[in-house]
GROMACS .gro file of C-alpha atoms in nm:
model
  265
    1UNK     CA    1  -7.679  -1.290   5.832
    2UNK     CA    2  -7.739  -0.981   5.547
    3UNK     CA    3  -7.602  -0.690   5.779
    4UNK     CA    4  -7.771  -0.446   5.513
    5UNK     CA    5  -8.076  -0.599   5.688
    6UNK     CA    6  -8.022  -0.599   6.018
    7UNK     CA    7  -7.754  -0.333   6.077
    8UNK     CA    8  -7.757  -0.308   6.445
    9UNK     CA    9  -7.592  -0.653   6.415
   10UNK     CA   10  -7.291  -0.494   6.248
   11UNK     CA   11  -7.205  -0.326   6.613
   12UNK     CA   12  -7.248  -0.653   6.838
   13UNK     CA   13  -6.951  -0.716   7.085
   14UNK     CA   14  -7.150  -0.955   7.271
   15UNK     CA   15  -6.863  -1.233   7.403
   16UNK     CA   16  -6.594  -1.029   7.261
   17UNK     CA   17  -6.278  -1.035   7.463
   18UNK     CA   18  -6.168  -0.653   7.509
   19UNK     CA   19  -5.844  -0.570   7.730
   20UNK     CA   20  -5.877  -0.221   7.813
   21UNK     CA   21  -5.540  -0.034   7.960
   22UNK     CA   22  -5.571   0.271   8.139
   23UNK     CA   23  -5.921   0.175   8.300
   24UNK     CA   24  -5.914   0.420   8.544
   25UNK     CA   25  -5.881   0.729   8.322
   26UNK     CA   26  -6.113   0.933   8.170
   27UNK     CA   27  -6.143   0.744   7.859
   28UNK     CA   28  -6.095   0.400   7.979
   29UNK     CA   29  -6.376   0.405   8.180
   30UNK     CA   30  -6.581   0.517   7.895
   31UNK     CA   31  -6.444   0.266   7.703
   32UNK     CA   32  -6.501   0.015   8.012
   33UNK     CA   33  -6.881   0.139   8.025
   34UNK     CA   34  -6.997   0.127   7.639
   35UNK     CA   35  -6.811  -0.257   7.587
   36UNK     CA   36  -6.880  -0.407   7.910
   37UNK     CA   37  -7.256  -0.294   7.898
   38UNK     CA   38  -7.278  -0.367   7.506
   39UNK     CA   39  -7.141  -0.744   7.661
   40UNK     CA   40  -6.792  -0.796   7.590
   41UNK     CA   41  -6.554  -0.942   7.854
   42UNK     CA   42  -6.346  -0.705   7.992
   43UNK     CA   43  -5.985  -0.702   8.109
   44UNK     CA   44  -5.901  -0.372   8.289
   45UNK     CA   45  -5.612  -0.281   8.344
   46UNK     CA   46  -5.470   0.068   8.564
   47UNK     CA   47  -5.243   0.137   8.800
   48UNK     CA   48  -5.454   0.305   9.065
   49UNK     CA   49  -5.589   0.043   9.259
   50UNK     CA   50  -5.889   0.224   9.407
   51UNK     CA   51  -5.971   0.403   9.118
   52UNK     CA   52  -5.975   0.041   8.906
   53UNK     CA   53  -6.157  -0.128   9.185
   54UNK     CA   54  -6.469   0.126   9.111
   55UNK     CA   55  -6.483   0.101   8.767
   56UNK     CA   56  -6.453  -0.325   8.813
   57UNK     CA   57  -6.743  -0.296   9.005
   58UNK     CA   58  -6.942  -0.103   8.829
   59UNK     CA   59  -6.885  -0.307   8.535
   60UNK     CA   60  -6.978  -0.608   8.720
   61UNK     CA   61  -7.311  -0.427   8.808
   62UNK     CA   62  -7.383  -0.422   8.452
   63UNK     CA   63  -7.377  -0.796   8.435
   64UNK     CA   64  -7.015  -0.728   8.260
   65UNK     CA   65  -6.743  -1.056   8.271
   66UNK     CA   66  -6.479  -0.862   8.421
   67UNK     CA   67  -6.094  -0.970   8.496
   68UNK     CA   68  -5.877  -0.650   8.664
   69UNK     CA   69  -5.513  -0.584   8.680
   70UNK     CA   70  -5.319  -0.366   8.839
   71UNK     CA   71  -5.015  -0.292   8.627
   72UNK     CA   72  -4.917  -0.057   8.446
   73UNK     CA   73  -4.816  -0.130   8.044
   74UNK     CA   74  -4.421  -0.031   8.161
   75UNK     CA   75  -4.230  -0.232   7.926
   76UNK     CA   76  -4.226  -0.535   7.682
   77UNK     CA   77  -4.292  -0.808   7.942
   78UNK     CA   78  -4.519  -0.635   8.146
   79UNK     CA   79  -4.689  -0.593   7.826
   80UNK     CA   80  -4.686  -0.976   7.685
   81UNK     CA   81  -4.786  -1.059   8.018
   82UNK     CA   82  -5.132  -0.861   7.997
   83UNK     CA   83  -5.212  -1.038   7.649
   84UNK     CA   84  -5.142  -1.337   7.797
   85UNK     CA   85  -5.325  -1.267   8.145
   86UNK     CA   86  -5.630  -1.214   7.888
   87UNK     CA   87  -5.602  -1.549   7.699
   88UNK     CA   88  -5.560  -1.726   8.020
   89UNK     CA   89  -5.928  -1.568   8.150
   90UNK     CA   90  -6.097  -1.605   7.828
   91UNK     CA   91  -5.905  -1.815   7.577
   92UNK     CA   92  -5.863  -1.548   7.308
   93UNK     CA   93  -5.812  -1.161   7.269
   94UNK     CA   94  -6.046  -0.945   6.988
   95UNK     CA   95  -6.030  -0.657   7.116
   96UNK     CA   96  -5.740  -0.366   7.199
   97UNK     CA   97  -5.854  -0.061   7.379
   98UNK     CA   98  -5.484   0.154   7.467
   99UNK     CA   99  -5.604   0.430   7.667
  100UNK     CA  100  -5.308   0.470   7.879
  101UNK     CA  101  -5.065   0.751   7.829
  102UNK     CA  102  -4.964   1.102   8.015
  103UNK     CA  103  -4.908   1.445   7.952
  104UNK     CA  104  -4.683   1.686   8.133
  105UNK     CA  105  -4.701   2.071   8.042
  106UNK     CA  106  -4.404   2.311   8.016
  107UNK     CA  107  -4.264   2.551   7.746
  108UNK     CA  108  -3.926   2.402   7.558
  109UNK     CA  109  -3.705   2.585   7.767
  110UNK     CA  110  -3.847   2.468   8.078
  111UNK     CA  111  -3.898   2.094   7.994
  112UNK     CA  112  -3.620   1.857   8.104
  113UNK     CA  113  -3.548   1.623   7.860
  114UNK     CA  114  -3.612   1.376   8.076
  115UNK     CA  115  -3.995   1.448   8.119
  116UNK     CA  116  -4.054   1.502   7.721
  117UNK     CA  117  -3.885   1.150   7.692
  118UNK     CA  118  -4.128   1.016   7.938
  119UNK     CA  119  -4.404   1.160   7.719
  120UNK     CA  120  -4.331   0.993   7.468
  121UNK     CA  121  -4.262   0.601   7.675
  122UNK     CA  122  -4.620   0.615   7.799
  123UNK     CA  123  -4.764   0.780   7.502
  124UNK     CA  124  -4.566   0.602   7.158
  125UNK     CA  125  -4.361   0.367   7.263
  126UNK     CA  126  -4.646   0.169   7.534
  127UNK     CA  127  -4.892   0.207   7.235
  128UNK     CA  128  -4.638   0.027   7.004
  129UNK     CA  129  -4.539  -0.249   7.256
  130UNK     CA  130  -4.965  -0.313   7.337
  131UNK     CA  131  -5.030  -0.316   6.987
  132UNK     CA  132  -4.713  -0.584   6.921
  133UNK     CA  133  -4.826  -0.802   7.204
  134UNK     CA  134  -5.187  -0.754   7.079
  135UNK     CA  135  -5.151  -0.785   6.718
  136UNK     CA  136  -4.953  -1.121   6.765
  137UNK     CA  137  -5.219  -1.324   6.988
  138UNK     CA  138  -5.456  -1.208   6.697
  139UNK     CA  139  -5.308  -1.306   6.392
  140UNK     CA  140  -5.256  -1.648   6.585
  141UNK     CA  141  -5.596  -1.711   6.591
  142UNK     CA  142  -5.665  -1.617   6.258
  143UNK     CA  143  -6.011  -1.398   6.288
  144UNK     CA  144  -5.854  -1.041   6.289
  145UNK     CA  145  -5.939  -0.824   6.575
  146UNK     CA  146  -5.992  -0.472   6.672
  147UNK     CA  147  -5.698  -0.239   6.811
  148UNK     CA  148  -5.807   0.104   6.899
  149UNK     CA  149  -5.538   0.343   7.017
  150UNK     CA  150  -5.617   0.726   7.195
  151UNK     CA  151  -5.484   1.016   6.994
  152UNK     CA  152  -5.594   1.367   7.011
  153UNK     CA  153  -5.692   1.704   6.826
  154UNK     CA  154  -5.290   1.787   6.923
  155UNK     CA  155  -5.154   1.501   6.707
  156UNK     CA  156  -5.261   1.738   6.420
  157UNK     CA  157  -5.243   2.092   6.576
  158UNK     CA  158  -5.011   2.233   6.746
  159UNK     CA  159  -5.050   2.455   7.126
  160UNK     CA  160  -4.889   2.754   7.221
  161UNK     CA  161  -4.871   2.666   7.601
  162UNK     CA  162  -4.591   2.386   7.652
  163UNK     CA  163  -4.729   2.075   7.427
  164UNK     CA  164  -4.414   1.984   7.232
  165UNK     CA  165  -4.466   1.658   7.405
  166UNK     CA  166  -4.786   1.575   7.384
  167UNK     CA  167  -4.813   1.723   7.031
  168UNK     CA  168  -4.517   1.551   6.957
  169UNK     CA  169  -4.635   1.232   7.104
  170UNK     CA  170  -4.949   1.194   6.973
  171UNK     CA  171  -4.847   1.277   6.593
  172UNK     CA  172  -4.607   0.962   6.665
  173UNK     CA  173  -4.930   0.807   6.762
  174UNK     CA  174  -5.124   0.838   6.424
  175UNK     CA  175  -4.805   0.772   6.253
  176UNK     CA  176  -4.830   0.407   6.425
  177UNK     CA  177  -5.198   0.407   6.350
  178UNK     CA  178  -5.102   0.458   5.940
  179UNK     CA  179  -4.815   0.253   5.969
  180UNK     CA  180  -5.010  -0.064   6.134
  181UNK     CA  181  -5.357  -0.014   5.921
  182UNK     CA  182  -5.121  -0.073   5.601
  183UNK     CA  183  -4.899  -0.382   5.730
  184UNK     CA  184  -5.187  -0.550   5.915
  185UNK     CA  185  -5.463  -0.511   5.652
  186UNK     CA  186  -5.423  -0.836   5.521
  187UNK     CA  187  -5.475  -0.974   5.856
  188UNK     CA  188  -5.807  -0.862   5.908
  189UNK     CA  189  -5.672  -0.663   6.249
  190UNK     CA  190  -5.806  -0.321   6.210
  191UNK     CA  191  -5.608  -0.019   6.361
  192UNK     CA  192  -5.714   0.302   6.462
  193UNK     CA  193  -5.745   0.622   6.655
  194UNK     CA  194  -5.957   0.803   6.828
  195UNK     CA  195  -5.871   1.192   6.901
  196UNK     CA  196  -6.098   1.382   7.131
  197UNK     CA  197  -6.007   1.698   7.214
  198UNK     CA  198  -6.156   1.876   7.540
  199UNK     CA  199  -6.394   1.640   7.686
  200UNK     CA  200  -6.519   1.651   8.048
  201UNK     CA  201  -6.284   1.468   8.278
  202UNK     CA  202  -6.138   1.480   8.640
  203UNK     CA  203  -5.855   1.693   8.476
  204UNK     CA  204  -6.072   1.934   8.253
  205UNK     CA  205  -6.375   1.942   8.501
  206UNK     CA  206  -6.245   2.313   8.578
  207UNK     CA  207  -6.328   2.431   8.233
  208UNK     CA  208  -6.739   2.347   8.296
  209UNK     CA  209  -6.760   2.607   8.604
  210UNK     CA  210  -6.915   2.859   8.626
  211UNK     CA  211  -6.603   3.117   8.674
  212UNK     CA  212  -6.447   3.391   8.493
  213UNK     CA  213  -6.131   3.212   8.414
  214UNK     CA  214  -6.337   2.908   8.279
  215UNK     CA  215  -6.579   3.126   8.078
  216UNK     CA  216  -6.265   3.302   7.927
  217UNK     CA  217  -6.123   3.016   7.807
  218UNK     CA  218  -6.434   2.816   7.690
  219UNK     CA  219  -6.530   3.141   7.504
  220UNK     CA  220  -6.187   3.135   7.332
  221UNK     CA  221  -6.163   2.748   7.269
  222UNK     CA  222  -6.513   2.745   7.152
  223UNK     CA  223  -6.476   3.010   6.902
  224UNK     CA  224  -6.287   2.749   6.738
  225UNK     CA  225  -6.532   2.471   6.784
  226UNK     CA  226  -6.815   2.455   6.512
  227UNK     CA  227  -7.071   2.240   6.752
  228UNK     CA  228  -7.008   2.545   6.996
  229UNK     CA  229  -6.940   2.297   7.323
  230UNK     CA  230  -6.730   2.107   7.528
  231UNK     CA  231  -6.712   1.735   7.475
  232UNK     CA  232  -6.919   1.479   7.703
  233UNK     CA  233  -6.746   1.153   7.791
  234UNK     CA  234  -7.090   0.971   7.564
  235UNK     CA  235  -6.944   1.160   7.252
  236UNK     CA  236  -6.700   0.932   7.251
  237UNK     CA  237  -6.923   0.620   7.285
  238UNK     CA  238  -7.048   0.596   6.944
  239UNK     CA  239  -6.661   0.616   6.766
  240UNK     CA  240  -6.545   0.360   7.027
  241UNK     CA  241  -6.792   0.084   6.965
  242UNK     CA  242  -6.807   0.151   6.569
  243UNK     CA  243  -6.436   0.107   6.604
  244UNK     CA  244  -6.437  -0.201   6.807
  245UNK     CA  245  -6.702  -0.406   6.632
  246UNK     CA  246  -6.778  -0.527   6.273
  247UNK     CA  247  -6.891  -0.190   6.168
  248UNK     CA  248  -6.574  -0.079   6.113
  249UNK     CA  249  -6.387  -0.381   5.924
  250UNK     CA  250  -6.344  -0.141   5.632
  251UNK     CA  251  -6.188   0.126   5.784
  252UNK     CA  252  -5.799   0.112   5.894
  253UNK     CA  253  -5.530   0.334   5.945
  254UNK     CA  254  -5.776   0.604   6.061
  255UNK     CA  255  -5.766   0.888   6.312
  256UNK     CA  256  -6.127   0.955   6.389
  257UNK     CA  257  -6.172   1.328   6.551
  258UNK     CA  258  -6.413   1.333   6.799
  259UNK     CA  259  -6.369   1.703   6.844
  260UNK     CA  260  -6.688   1.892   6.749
  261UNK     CA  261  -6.545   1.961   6.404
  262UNK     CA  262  -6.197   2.202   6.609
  263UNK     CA  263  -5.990   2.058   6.347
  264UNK     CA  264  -6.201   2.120   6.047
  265UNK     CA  265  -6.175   2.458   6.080
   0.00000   0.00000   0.00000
């Protein structure tokens, strides 16, 4: 089929096999919503069992193939064990959607080393270990594959209020994402980022009211933000599917700033 012809083909997931980790957040339900109605089969994966149990069934509501697990991506094993868990439901992995991670606030002198370290487990190290597991099962079956990792606006600018974690962690983040594009471009597994920065979400929902403390801050953060809004979680349904279908078999190594156009400025 001549995709120049028929370009909408170029974004079909149908009966792709996508194992989405952190389901339950923000952006994995997003990313839950745009591949499980666009008709891939899902594998969700969080660690809040309630929370994972909604977005499983509203999945399924779609007419979505759905298989959920309630882990969290820990540590190697636990991590083999959800690639496997995948090929065992539906014979084959394609797609790699790591939207997992954390992010705990405090200036330098207040941070225990401990908690930047933990940062950085659920935010680099997790993202390594799902894309090794990942990347493996793929390049055993020969057809390359899709492996989208979650970055942010902070892996290229820094934040005055406590981020040397996050910042920290999610530069790490695209450094994996450049790192992987270039050793597993001959595969045909693509690697890349996406990197929002504010978009609406149980944790930012605050910054949408209609207070004086939210307007202060929007009016500062937007100052900065050419599109002159906040993000919406479908901003970031467009990037996720390009990235997770055909459309993108060109493009590796990429950080793709869904951000309004804050870090063009």
């Amino acid at each position: 089929m001549n995709v120049l012809t028929n370009p909408l083909s170029m974004f079909d997931v149908k009966d792709k096999v996508a194992l989405i980790t952190g389901a339950s957040g923000a952006f994995g339900m997003v990313a839950a919503r745009i591949l499980g109605g666009a008709g891939a089969k899902l594998i969700l994966v969080a660690g809040n069992q309630e929370a994972l149990d909604e977005i499983t069934s509203e999945c399924r509501d779609m007419g979505a193939e759905v298989t959920a697990i309630n882990k969290r991506p820990l540590d190697e094993e636990t991590c083999n064990g959800l690639v496997a868990e995948a090929v065992e439901a539906y014979g084959r992995l394609d797609i790699l959607v790591v939207a997992s991670g954390m992010n705990k606030v405090a200036l330098i002198n207040d941070m225990a080393p401990e908690t930047f370290t933990s940062v950085m487990d659920a935010n680099v190290t997790q993202s390594w270990l799902l894309a090794r597991a990942a990347s493996g099962q793929m390049k055993a079956q020969g057809e390359g594959g899709k492996i989208v990792l979650v970055s942010s606006a902070r892996g290229l600018l820094g934040h005055p209020a406590g981020y040397t974690a996050y910042c920290a962690s999610k530069a790490a983040t695209d450094g994996i994402v450049k790192a992987l594009g270039c050793e597993l471009g001959p595969t045909g597994i693509t690697v890349n980022a996406i990197a929002p920065t504010v978009f609406r979400s149980p944790l930012t929902a605050w910054m949408f009211e209609d207070t004086d403390k939210a307007k202060e801050v929007r009016k500062g953060f937007l100052s900065r933000v050419p599109k002159g809004r906040l993000g919406e979680p479908e901003d970031l349904a467009g990037p996720l599917l390009f990235l997770a279908s055909k459309a993108s078999d060109f493009y590796t190594g990429h950080i793709l700033y869904a951000d309004g156009g804050y870090t063009a400025g």
